[in-house]
mmCIF file of C-alpha atoms in Angstrom:
data_model
loop_
_atom_site.group_PDB
_atom_site.id
_atom_site.type_symbol
_atom_site.label_atom_id
_atom_site.label_comp_id
_atom_site.label_asym_id
_atom_site.label_seq_id
_atom_site.Cartn_x
_atom_site.Cartn_y
_atom_site.Cartn_z
ATOM 1 C CA UNK A 1 88.872 145.440 86.083
ATOM 2 C CA UNK A 2 90.927 144.377 83.048
ATOM 3 C CA UNK A 3 89.907 141.069 81.880
ATOM 4 C CA UNK A 4 92.034 138.780 79.663
ATOM 5 C CA UNK A 5 90.597 135.718 77.777
ATOM 6 C CA UNK A 6 92.829 133.269 76.344
ATOM 7 C CA UNK A 7 91.464 131.380 73.144
ATOM 8 C CA UNK A 8 91.912 127.667 73.203
ATOM 9 C CA UNK A 9 94.380 125.432 70.863
ATOM 10 C CA UNK A 10 94.326 126.557 67.429
ATOM 11 C CA UNK A 11 91.734 129.361 68.071
ATOM 12 C CA UNK A 12 92.371 133.080 68.229
ATOM 13 C CA UNK A 13 91.084 136.612 68.739
ATOM 14 C CA UNK A 14 88.961 135.995 65.755
ATOM 15 C CA UNK A 15 87.006 133.113 67.205
ATOM 16 C CA UNK A 16 83.070 133.442 67.974
ATOM 17 C CA UNK A 17 83.692 133.521 71.759
ATOM 18 C CA UNK A 18 86.344 136.056 71.224
ATOM 19 C CA UNK A 19 84.057 138.196 69.172
ATOM 20 C CA UNK A 20 81.110 137.742 71.820
ATOM 21 C CA UNK A 21 83.439 138.657 74.553
ATOM 22 C CA UNK A 22 84.653 141.680 72.766
ATOM 23 C CA UNK A 23 81.403 142.902 72.011
ATOM 24 C CA UNK A 24 80.140 142.612 75.711
ATOM 25 C CA UNK A 25 83.280 143.650 77.436
ATOM 26 C CA UNK A 26 84.741 146.577 75.665
ATOM 27 C CA UNK A 27 88.540 146.969 76.522
ATOM 28 C CA UNK A 28 89.042 143.080 77.125
ATOM 29 C CA UNK A 29 92.413 141.806 76.045
ATOM 30 C CA UNK A 30 92.408 138.941 73.725
ATOM 31 C CA UNK A 31 96.271 137.978 73.130
ATOM 32 C CA UNK A 32 96.965 136.210 69.545
ATOM 33 C CA UNK A 33 99.627 133.555 71.035
ATOM 34 C CA UNK A 34 101.176 130.327 69.727
ATOM 35 C CA UNK A 35 99.188 127.560 71.171
ATOM 36 C CA UNK A 36 101.376 124.781 69.832
ATOM 37 C CA UNK A 37 104.680 125.702 71.730
ATOM 38 C CA UNK A 38 104.317 126.079 75.303
ATOM 39 C CA UNK A 39 107.541 127.911 75.867
ATOM 40 C CA UNK A 40 106.351 130.569 73.171
ATOM 41 C CA UNK A 41 102.807 130.802 74.796
ATOM 42 C CA UNK A 42 104.132 131.242 77.919
ATOM 43 C CA UNK A 43 106.287 134.210 76.931
ATOM 44 C CA UNK A 44 103.641 135.818 74.987
ATOM 45 C CA UNK A 45 100.976 135.434 77.627
ATOM 46 C CA UNK A 46 103.349 136.630 80.375
ATOM 47 C CA UNK A 47 104.209 139.587 78.210
ATOM 48 C CA UNK A 48 100.445 140.410 77.729
ATOM 49 C CA UNK A 49 99.700 140.184 81.449
ATOM 50 C CA UNK A 50 102.408 141.611 83.281
ATOM 51 C CA UNK A 51 101.824 145.155 82.342
ATOM 52 C CA UNK A 52 98.244 144.927 83.638
ATOM 53 C CA UNK A 53 99.267 143.448 86.956
ATOM 54 C CA UNK A 54 99.206 146.633 88.809
ATOM 55 C CA UNK A 55 95.316 147.024 88.588
ATOM 56 C CA UNK A 56 92.535 144.414 89.086
ATOM 57 C CA UNK A 57 92.591 141.778 86.729
ATOM 58 C CA UNK A 58 90.575 138.636 85.768
ATOM 59 C CA UNK A 59 92.210 135.927 83.888
ATOM 60 C CA UNK A 60 89.787 133.894 81.730
ATOM 61 C CA UNK A 61 90.471 131.080 79.326
ATOM 62 C CA UNK A 62 88.792 128.403 77.360
ATOM 63 C CA UNK A 63 90.004 124.766 76.782
ATOM 64 C CA UNK A 64 93.930 125.205 76.201
ATOM 65 C CA UNK A 65 93.558 128.885 77.325
ATOM 66 C CA UNK A 66 91.927 127.709 80.325
ATOM 67 C CA UNK A 67 95.218 125.783 81.115
ATOM 68 C CA UNK A 68 97.182 129.108 80.794
ATOM 69 C CA UNK A 69 94.314 130.964 82.672
ATOM 70 C CA UNK A 70 94.625 128.823 85.691
ATOM 71 C CA UNK A 71 98.494 128.357 85.999
ATOM 72 C CA UNK A 72 99.009 132.301 85.355
ATOM 73 C CA UNK A 73 96.398 133.132 87.876
ATOM 74 C CA UNK A 74 98.291 130.536 90.267
ATOM 75 C CA UNK A 75 101.693 132.430 89.480
ATOM 76 C CA UNK A 76 100.312 135.815 90.133
ATOM 77 C CA UNK A 77 97.565 135.106 92.527
ATOM 78 C CA UNK A 78 94.775 136.191 90.355
ATOM 79 C CA UNK A 79 90.706 135.370 89.996
ATOM 80 C CA UNK A 80 90.360 133.100 87.051
ATOM 81 C CA UNK A 81 87.292 131.815 85.273
ATOM 82 C CA UNK A 82 87.651 128.686 83.125
ATOM 83 C CA UNK A 83 85.649 127.402 80.459
ATOM 84 C CA UNK A 84 85.768 123.632 79.380
ATOM 85 C CA UNK A 85 89.467 123.622 80.673
ATOM 86 C CA UNK A 86 91.936 121.561 79.035
ATOM 87 C CA UNK A 87 93.930 121.060 82.221
ATOM 88 C CA UNK A 88 96.246 117.890 80.723
ATOM 89 C CA UNK A 89 97.197 119.330 77.695
ATOM 90 C CA UNK A 90 100.125 116.614 77.334
ATOM 91 C CA UNK A 91 97.202 114.175 77.200
ATOM 92 C CA UNK A 92 94.610 115.898 75.514
ATOM 93 C CA UNK A 93 96.485 117.216 72.590
ATOM 94 C CA UNK A 94 98.241 113.977 71.695
ATOM 95 C CA UNK A 95 95.835 113.373 68.754
ATOM 96 C CA UNK A 96 97.008 116.592 67.252
ATOM 97 C CA UNK A 97 100.833 115.756 67.297
ATOM 98 C CA UNK A 98 102.027 116.646 63.566
ATOM 99 C CA UNK A 99 101.117 119.551 61.143
ATOM 100 C CA UNK A 100 98.644 121.966 62.724
ATOM 101 C CA UNK A 101 96.744 124.735 61.343
ATOM 102 C CA UNK A 102 94.869 127.659 63.195
ATOM 103 C CA UNK A 103 91.119 127.298 62.575
ATOM 104 C CA UNK A 104 90.937 131.351 61.855
ATOM 105 C CA UNK A 105 94.145 132.647 60.825
ATOM 106 C CA UNK A 106 95.289 129.428 58.824
ATOM 107 C CA UNK A 107 98.738 129.786 60.309
ATOM 108 C CA UNK A 108 100.507 126.616 60.129
ATOM 109 C CA UNK A 109 103.064 124.770 62.159
ATOM 110 C CA UNK A 110 104.068 121.691 63.968
ATOM 111 C CA UNK A 111 103.141 120.297 67.212
ATOM 112 C CA UNK A 112 105.614 117.722 68.635
ATOM 113 C CA UNK A 113 105.672 115.435 71.564
ATOM 114 C CA UNK A 114 108.617 117.502 72.659
ATOM 115 C CA UNK A 115 106.015 120.313 73.250
ATOM 116 C CA UNK A 116 103.642 118.057 75.095
ATOM 117 C CA UNK A 117 106.109 117.074 77.442
ATOM 118 C CA UNK A 118 107.108 120.798 78.050
ATOM 119 C CA UNK A 119 103.377 121.533 79.674
ATOM 120 C CA UNK A 120 104.707 120.128 83.229
ATOM 121 C CA UNK A 121 107.042 122.919 83.478
ATOM 122 C CA UNK A 122 104.234 125.365 83.633
ATOM 123 C CA UNK A 123 102.165 123.964 86.542
ATOM 124 C CA UNK A 124 103.166 126.668 89.013
ATOM 125 C CA UNK A 125 102.950 126.095 93.032
ATOM 126 C CA UNK A 126 99.866 127.602 94.714
ATOM 127 C CA UNK A 127 96.585 128.423 93.516
ATOM 128 C CA UNK A 128 94.830 131.125 91.959
ATOM 129 C CA UNK A 129 93.016 133.564 94.180
ATOM 130 C CA UNK A 130 89.419 132.498 93.173
ATOM 131 C CA UNK A 131 88.540 129.903 90.602
ATOM 132 C CA UNK A 132 85.010 129.562 88.321
ATOM 133 C CA UNK A 133 84.983 126.747 86.258
ATOM 134 C CA UNK A 134 82.342 126.201 83.595
ATOM 135 C CA UNK A 135 82.279 122.874 81.868
ATOM 136 C CA UNK A 136 79.456 121.666 79.761
ATOM 137 C CA UNK A 137 78.478 117.914 80.280
ATOM 138 C CA UNK A 138 78.512 117.653 76.305
ATOM 139 C CA UNK A 139 81.962 118.721 75.799
ATOM 140 C CA UNK A 140 82.973 116.150 73.087
ATOM 141 C CA UNK A 141 86.797 116.889 73.405
ATOM 142 C CA UNK A 142 87.321 117.046 77.052
ATOM 143 C CA UNK A 143 85.263 115.037 79.348
ATOM 144 C CA UNK A 144 83.333 117.308 82.198
ATOM 145 C CA UNK A 145 84.567 114.653 84.549
ATOM 146 C CA UNK A 146 87.946 115.794 84.539
ATOM 147 C CA UNK A 147 86.786 119.365 85.770
ATOM 148 C CA UNK A 148 85.024 117.406 88.528
ATOM 149 C CA UNK A 149 88.172 115.562 89.360
ATOM 150 C CA UNK A 150 90.428 118.522 89.170
ATOM 151 C CA UNK A 151 88.117 121.144 90.964
ATOM 152 C CA UNK A 152 85.622 119.756 93.198
ATOM 153 C CA UNK A 153 85.779 121.524 96.659
ATOM 154 C CA UNK A 154 88.439 123.811 95.066
ATOM 155 C CA UNK A 155 86.407 126.093 92.704
ATOM 156 C CA UNK A 156 82.922 127.206 91.983
ATOM 157 C CA UNK A 157 82.141 124.473 89.572
ATOM 158 C CA UNK A 158 79.190 124.718 87.176
ATOM 159 C CA UNK A 159 78.466 121.752 84.894
ATOM 160 C CA UNK A 160 75.397 122.667 82.680
ATOM 161 C CA UNK A 161 74.047 119.742 80.770
ATOM 162 C CA UNK A 162 74.159 119.227 77.111
ATOM 163 C CA UNK A 163 76.295 121.769 75.239
ATOM 164 C CA UNK A 164 79.755 121.307 73.514
ATOM 165 C CA UNK A 165 83.548 121.790 73.491
ATOM 166 C CA UNK A 166 82.865 125.667 72.083
ATOM 167 C CA UNK A 167 80.538 126.323 75.202
ATOM 168 C CA UNK A 168 76.811 126.944 74.140
ATOM 169 C CA UNK A 169 75.604 128.377 77.128
ATOM 170 C CA UNK A 170 77.080 131.944 76.521
ATOM 171 C CA UNK A 171 74.322 133.339 78.949
ATOM 172 C CA UNK A 172 76.077 131.511 81.882
ATOM 173 C CA UNK A 173 79.665 132.578 80.584
ATOM 174 C CA UNK A 174 78.668 136.187 80.548
ATOM 175 C CA UNK A 175 76.837 136.118 83.986
ATOM 176 C CA UNK A 176 79.844 134.619 85.649
ATOM 177 C CA UNK A 177 82.383 137.078 83.915
ATOM 178 C CA UNK A 178 80.046 139.877 85.305
ATOM 179 C CA UNK A 179 79.813 138.420 88.817
ATOM 180 C CA UNK A 180 83.679 138.194 88.966
ATOM 181 C CA UNK A 181 84.247 141.610 87.791
ATOM 182 C CA UNK A 182 82.023 143.104 90.752
ATOM 183 C CA UNK A 183 83.322 140.827 92.929
ATOM 184 C CA UNK A 184 87.049 141.546 92.576
#
C-alpha cells in the first residue's frame, strides 16, 4: 500500500514527523507543497496523488495537511488518517496573515485573507472511505474539541491526554498507520 503524508502549514518533508515516517515506512510519499496558497496546494497535491490512484493508497496529514488528507480522501474515496487536523484553516490560520516563512526550508511568502477564503472551494462532497483521527488533548493550536465536533460518530477518534500540536504520541501514530495499511 502506498502512503502519502501531507505536512502542515509552514512545514515540509524535512520535519521531524516526516523523517520519522520515512524511517518507519520506506517509500512513503511526502510532497513538498506550498501551504500558503490553497489553489497551488491543491494542484501540487493532486499532481502527487493522481498517479498513485491505481494502487491501494492511504492519505495521512498533520494539521493543515490533515485538512488536505480529509478532503482529497473525500474526493477520491480513499481511507485517511488525520493528526491534530486543522479542519477550518480559514479560521485557524487567521493569526498568520501576512509574511510567512517555512520552518524548515526558510522559503518566504505571503498569506492573505483571499487565500483563507479559498479553502471553502476545496471541501468536496461525500466522505472518505474510512477515517482515523488522532488529536492530542494538549494541542496548543487547534483544540481537540474541534475534532470531537467534526468527527464523533463519523470516524475512529482517538484523543490521548496531554501532548502538543506536533503530536507527541508517535507510538500511537505508527500503530494506527500500520493498522490501516493492513486493513485496506
